[in-house]
Amino acid sequence: MIRTKSIFDFPGIDFSDINFNLEGNETQKSEDCLKNPEVELSEEIKSFRKKNKEFQATNDHETYLIVCFSCKDDKKEFLKNVGLEKSHTLIDGYEMAKNINLKPDRPSFKLSEPLDK
Amino acid sequence: MKQINPEIFDLLKQQQKVTLGFSGGKDSLACAVILKALEINFIPFYFYLCPELFFVEKTLTTYEKLLDIKIIRLPHPMLYDFLRHNDFMPPPMIEYLCSLNLPKLTFENLVDCYIRSTGDNNIYYDIVGMRASESFNRRKFFKKKQNGIDHITKKIFPVFDWNKSDVLQLLKEKNIPLSDDYKIWNRSYDAMKYQFLFGVKKHYPEDYEKIKEYFPLIDLEIFRYDQNKKYF
């Protein structure tokens, strides 16, 4: 499905160094977290605050476009028809979902019928 | 014919003026008919999701003539929400819309702005055509307002204890037809969802193009349904 749900202007969150390949680093991270969740959480908060401060120090705001595609063809079609500017960062929701095994290949429920008689 | 609750009747009779949310649906239409019959001065408001839709205008002008009223057209709070959330907007529009810093508005804000713009600083009771029998949520809502009056929010619900046939009977007796929306959707048009958009595209293609002017990627809403259908 192509749906531009929103363009988020996330002040204070810098996505540039987040690794979206969750099968890799994040799995290891979760295991560490299970061992000592409090330490892990406080480190996360510290790190977030630091990044937030750095971000607030700059006046730049980047625009992020999060789109969920139902297949690769949809993505190609979307990119062909919608010009992304340099300041836009595309976050591919379909790829993200696949990486965390959400099985995005088919919808989980049937939409109700249109109301036309 | 079903009568309105005596407490509501008494309260309405005390009002110098009231406002009415007029969606063009049967329940708000019934409220307008009741207010006319009671000779209560009221300002009906229609809140549009997309400006200047022909089929909406046709409905509104029909009822303006039939009821001898002037319906005030105001933007729906949801229209502001769509624009604030950049719904169905292509990336080039996003930056522009974000720069507008559109506010979050409520029905009350908009009605209040309009009334003040006419030089009137009073706050009036608002008439709402909601009924308890419409759904479980509505029933729950009216459990706390058993007489159909909310003095805190200044709302009166004249048909809160009516059922669908009571409303239809009133309209039939007063010779007020339902709008064309009922022929297409069996209810009044009130959302930017595929459930309505298929009908708009089929029956009012020019209006669909107008919706596209405001929401360039609205086709995706239809696409969403078509894609889902493939799997079931």
PDB file of C-alpha atoms in Angstrom, chain A residues 12-117:
ATOM      1  CA  GLY A  12      15.005  16.616  18.678  1.00  0.00           C
ATOM      2  CA  ILE A  13      15.271  13.198  17.108  1.00  0.00           C
ATOM      3  CA  ASP A  14      18.155  12.494  14.817  1.00  0.00           C
ATOM      4  CA  PHE A  15      17.472   9.383  12.771  1.00  0.00           C
ATOM      5  CA  SER A  16      20.691   9.523  10.826  1.00  0.00           C
ATOM      6  CA  ASP A  17      22.617   7.114  13.025  1.00  0.00           C
ATOM      7  CA  ILE A  18      19.812   4.722  13.921  1.00  0.00           C
ATOM      8  CA  ASN A  19      20.394   1.305  12.447  1.00  0.00           C
ATOM      9  CA  PHE A  20      17.085   0.103  11.057  1.00  0.00           C
ATOM     10  CA  ASN A  21      18.439  -3.348  10.417  1.00  0.00           C
ATOM     11  CA  LEU A  22      16.979  -4.676  13.623  1.00  0.00           C
ATOM     12  CA  GLU A  23      18.078  -8.250  13.033  1.00  0.00           C
ATOM     13  CA  GLY A  24      21.660  -7.242  13.625  1.00  0.00           C
ATOM     14  CA  ASN A  25      22.711  -4.845  16.346  1.00  0.00           C
ATOM     15  CA  GLU A  26      19.305  -4.480  17.941  1.00  0.00           C
ATOM     16  CA  THR A  27      18.976  -8.182  18.775  1.00  0.00           C
ATOM     17  CA  GLN A  28      22.238  -8.067  20.646  1.00  0.00           C
ATOM     18  CA  LYS A  29      21.085  -4.892  22.321  1.00  0.00           C
ATOM     19  CA  SER A  30      17.859  -6.561  23.528  1.00  0.00           C
ATOM     20  CA  GLU A  31      19.816  -9.393  25.118  1.00  0.00           C
ATOM     21  CA  ASP A  32      22.004  -6.877  26.952  1.00  0.00           C
ATOM     22  CA  CYS A  33      18.889  -5.058  28.016  1.00  0.00           C
ATOM     23  CA  LEU A  34      17.416  -8.227  29.516  1.00  0.00           C
ATOM     24  CA  LYS A  35      20.523  -8.681  31.611  1.00  0.00           C
ATOM     25  CA  ASN A  36      20.397  -5.236  33.074  1.00  0.00           C
ATOM     26  CA  PRO A  37      17.416  -3.224  31.841  1.00  0.00           C
ATOM     27  CA  GLU A  38      17.877  -0.241  34.159  1.00  0.00           C
ATOM     28  CA  VAL A  39      21.455   0.401  33.083  1.00  0.00           C
ATOM     29  CA  GLU A  40      20.481   0.018  29.465  1.00  0.00           C
ATOM     30  CA  LEU A  41      17.546   2.409  29.807  1.00  0.00           C
ATOM     31  CA  SER A  42      19.486   5.105  31.613  1.00  0.00           C
ATOM     32  CA  GLU A  43      22.182   4.903  28.937  1.00  0.00           C
ATOM     33  CA  GLU A  44      19.532   5.257  26.256  1.00  0.00           C
ATOM     34  CA  ILE A  45      18.103   8.307  27.988  1.00  0.00           C
ATOM     35  CA  LYS A  46      21.535   9.862  28.430  1.00  0.00           C
ATOM     36  CA  SER A  47      22.358   9.253  24.814  1.00  0.00           C
ATOM     37  CA  PHE A  48      19.004  10.624  23.678  1.00  0.00           C
ATOM     38  CA  ARG A  49      19.398  13.761  25.775  1.00  0.00           C
ATOM     39  CA  LYS A  50      22.876  14.321  24.374  1.00  0.00           C
ATOM     40  CA  LYS A  51      21.671  13.933  20.810  1.00  0.00           C
ATOM     41  CA  ASN A  52      18.670  16.099  21.498  1.00  0.00           C
ATOM     42  CA  LYS A  53      20.880  18.859  22.862  1.00  0.00           C
ATOM     43  CA  GLU A  54      23.141  18.665  19.834  1.00  0.00           C
ATOM     44  CA  PHE A  55      20.148  18.739  17.563  1.00  0.00           C
ATOM     45  CA  GLN A  56      18.575  21.730  19.299  1.00  0.00           C
ATOM     46  CA  ALA A  57      21.881  23.576  18.951  1.00  0.00           C
ATOM     47  CA  THR A  58      21.536  23.495  15.198  1.00  0.00           C
ATOM     48  CA  ASN A  59      18.699  25.350  13.583  1.00  0.00           C
ATOM     49  CA  ASP A  60      18.240  22.795  10.866  1.00  0.00           C
ATOM     50  CA  HIS A  61      15.075  20.832  10.619  1.00  0.00           C
ATOM     51  CA  GLU A  62      14.986  17.879   8.347  1.00  0.00           C
ATOM     52  CA  THR A  63      11.773  16.438   7.013  1.00  0.00           C
ATOM     53  CA  TYR A  64      11.212  12.703   7.192  1.00  0.00           C
ATOM     54  CA  LEU A  65       8.821  10.904   4.962  1.00  0.00           C
ATOM     55  CA  ILE A  66       7.595   7.575   6.261  1.00  0.00           C
ATOM     56  CA  VAL A  67       5.852   5.475   3.655  1.00  0.00           C
ATOM     57  CA  CYS A  68       4.675   1.890   3.880  1.00  0.00           C
ATOM     58  CA  PHE A  69       4.724   0.114   0.537  1.00  0.00           C
ATOM     59  CA  SER A  70       2.959  -3.166  -0.106  1.00  0.00           C
ATOM     60  CA  CYS A  71       5.590  -4.326  -2.592  1.00  0.00           C
ATOM     61  CA  LYS A  72       8.710  -3.213  -4.408  1.00  0.00           C
ATOM     62  CA  ASP A  73       6.709  -2.173  -7.478  1.00  0.00           C
ATOM     63  CA  ASP A  74       4.656   0.224  -5.367  1.00  0.00           C
ATOM     64  CA  LYS A  75       7.824   1.763  -4.085  1.00  0.00           C
ATOM     65  CA  LYS A  76       9.252   2.168  -7.590  1.00  0.00           C
ATOM     66  CA  GLU A  77       5.980   3.700  -8.775  1.00  0.00           C
ATOM     67  CA  PHE A  78       5.893   6.058  -5.837  1.00  0.00           C
ATOM     68  CA  LEU A  79       9.457   7.246  -6.295  1.00  0.00           C
ATOM     69  CA  LYS A  80       8.842   7.704 -10.023  1.00  0.00           C
ATOM     70  CA  ASN A  81       5.791   9.904  -9.457  1.00  0.00           C
ATOM     71  CA  VAL A  82       6.658  11.751  -6.313  1.00  0.00           C
ATOM     72  CA  GLY A  83       9.807  13.779  -6.431  1.00  0.00           C
ATOM     73  CA  LEU A  84      11.747  13.663  -3.204  1.00  0.00           C
ATOM     74  CA  GLU A  85      13.759  16.726  -2.419  1.00  0.00           C
ATOM     75  CA  LYS A  86      17.192  16.691  -0.892  1.00  0.00           C
ATOM     76  CA  SER A  87      15.855  17.721   2.494  1.00  0.00           C
ATOM     77  CA  HIS A  88      13.469  14.747   2.569  1.00  0.00           C
ATOM     78  CA  THR A  89      14.577  11.468   4.045  1.00  0.00           C
ATOM     79  CA  LEU A  90      12.555   8.464   3.012  1.00  0.00           C
ATOM     80  CA  ILE A  91      12.045   5.819   5.658  1.00  0.00           C
ATOM     81  CA  ASP A  92      10.696   2.705   4.034  1.00  0.00           C
ATOM     82  CA  GLY A  93       8.102   1.294   6.422  1.00  0.00           C
ATOM     83  CA  TYR A  94       7.741  -1.891   4.364  1.00  0.00           C
ATOM     84  CA  GLU A  95      11.413  -2.721   4.669  1.00  0.00           C
ATOM     85  CA  MET A  96      11.314  -1.900   8.379  1.00  0.00           C
ATOM     86  CA  ALA A  97       8.360  -4.211   8.925  1.00  0.00           C
ATOM     87  CA  LYS A  98      10.068  -7.036   7.018  1.00  0.00           C
ATOM     88  CA  ASN A  99      13.196  -6.617   9.107  1.00  0.00           C
ATOM     89  CA  ILE A 100      11.287  -7.135  12.311  1.00  0.00           C
ATOM     90  CA  ASN A 101       9.312 -10.065  10.853  1.00  0.00           C
ATOM     91  CA  LEU A 102       5.937  -8.363  10.791  1.00  0.00           C
ATOM     92  CA  LYS A 103       5.043 -10.228   7.575  1.00  0.00           C
ATOM     93  CA  PRO A 104       3.792  -7.175   5.724  1.00  0.00           C
ATOM     94  CA  ASP A 105       3.101  -9.149   2.536  1.00  0.00           C
ATOM     95  CA  ARG A 106      -0.604  -9.458   3.183  1.00  0.00           C
ATOM     96  CA  PRO A 107      -3.105  -7.386   5.169  1.00  0.00           C
ATOM     97  CA  SER A 108      -4.209  -8.851   8.474  1.00  0.00           C
ATOM     98  CA  PHE A 109      -7.871  -7.903   8.136  1.00  0.00           C
ATOM     99  CA  LYS A 110     -10.459  -7.285   5.482  1.00  0.00           C
ATOM    100  CA  LEU A 111     -11.642  -3.719   5.031  1.00  0.00           C
ATOM    101  CA  SER A 112     -15.385  -3.157   5.126  1.00  0.00           C
ATOM    102  CA  GLU A 113     -17.236  -2.602   1.867  1.00  0.00           C
ATOM    103  CA  PRO A 114     -17.736   0.922   0.492  1.00  0.00           C
ATOM    104  CA  LEU A 115     -21.113   2.413   1.402  1.00  0.00           C
ATOM    105  CA  ASP A 116     -22.402   2.729  -2.174  1.00  0.00           C
ATOM    106  CA  LYS A 117     -25.661   0.969  -2.699  1.00  0.00           C
TER     107      LYS A 117
END
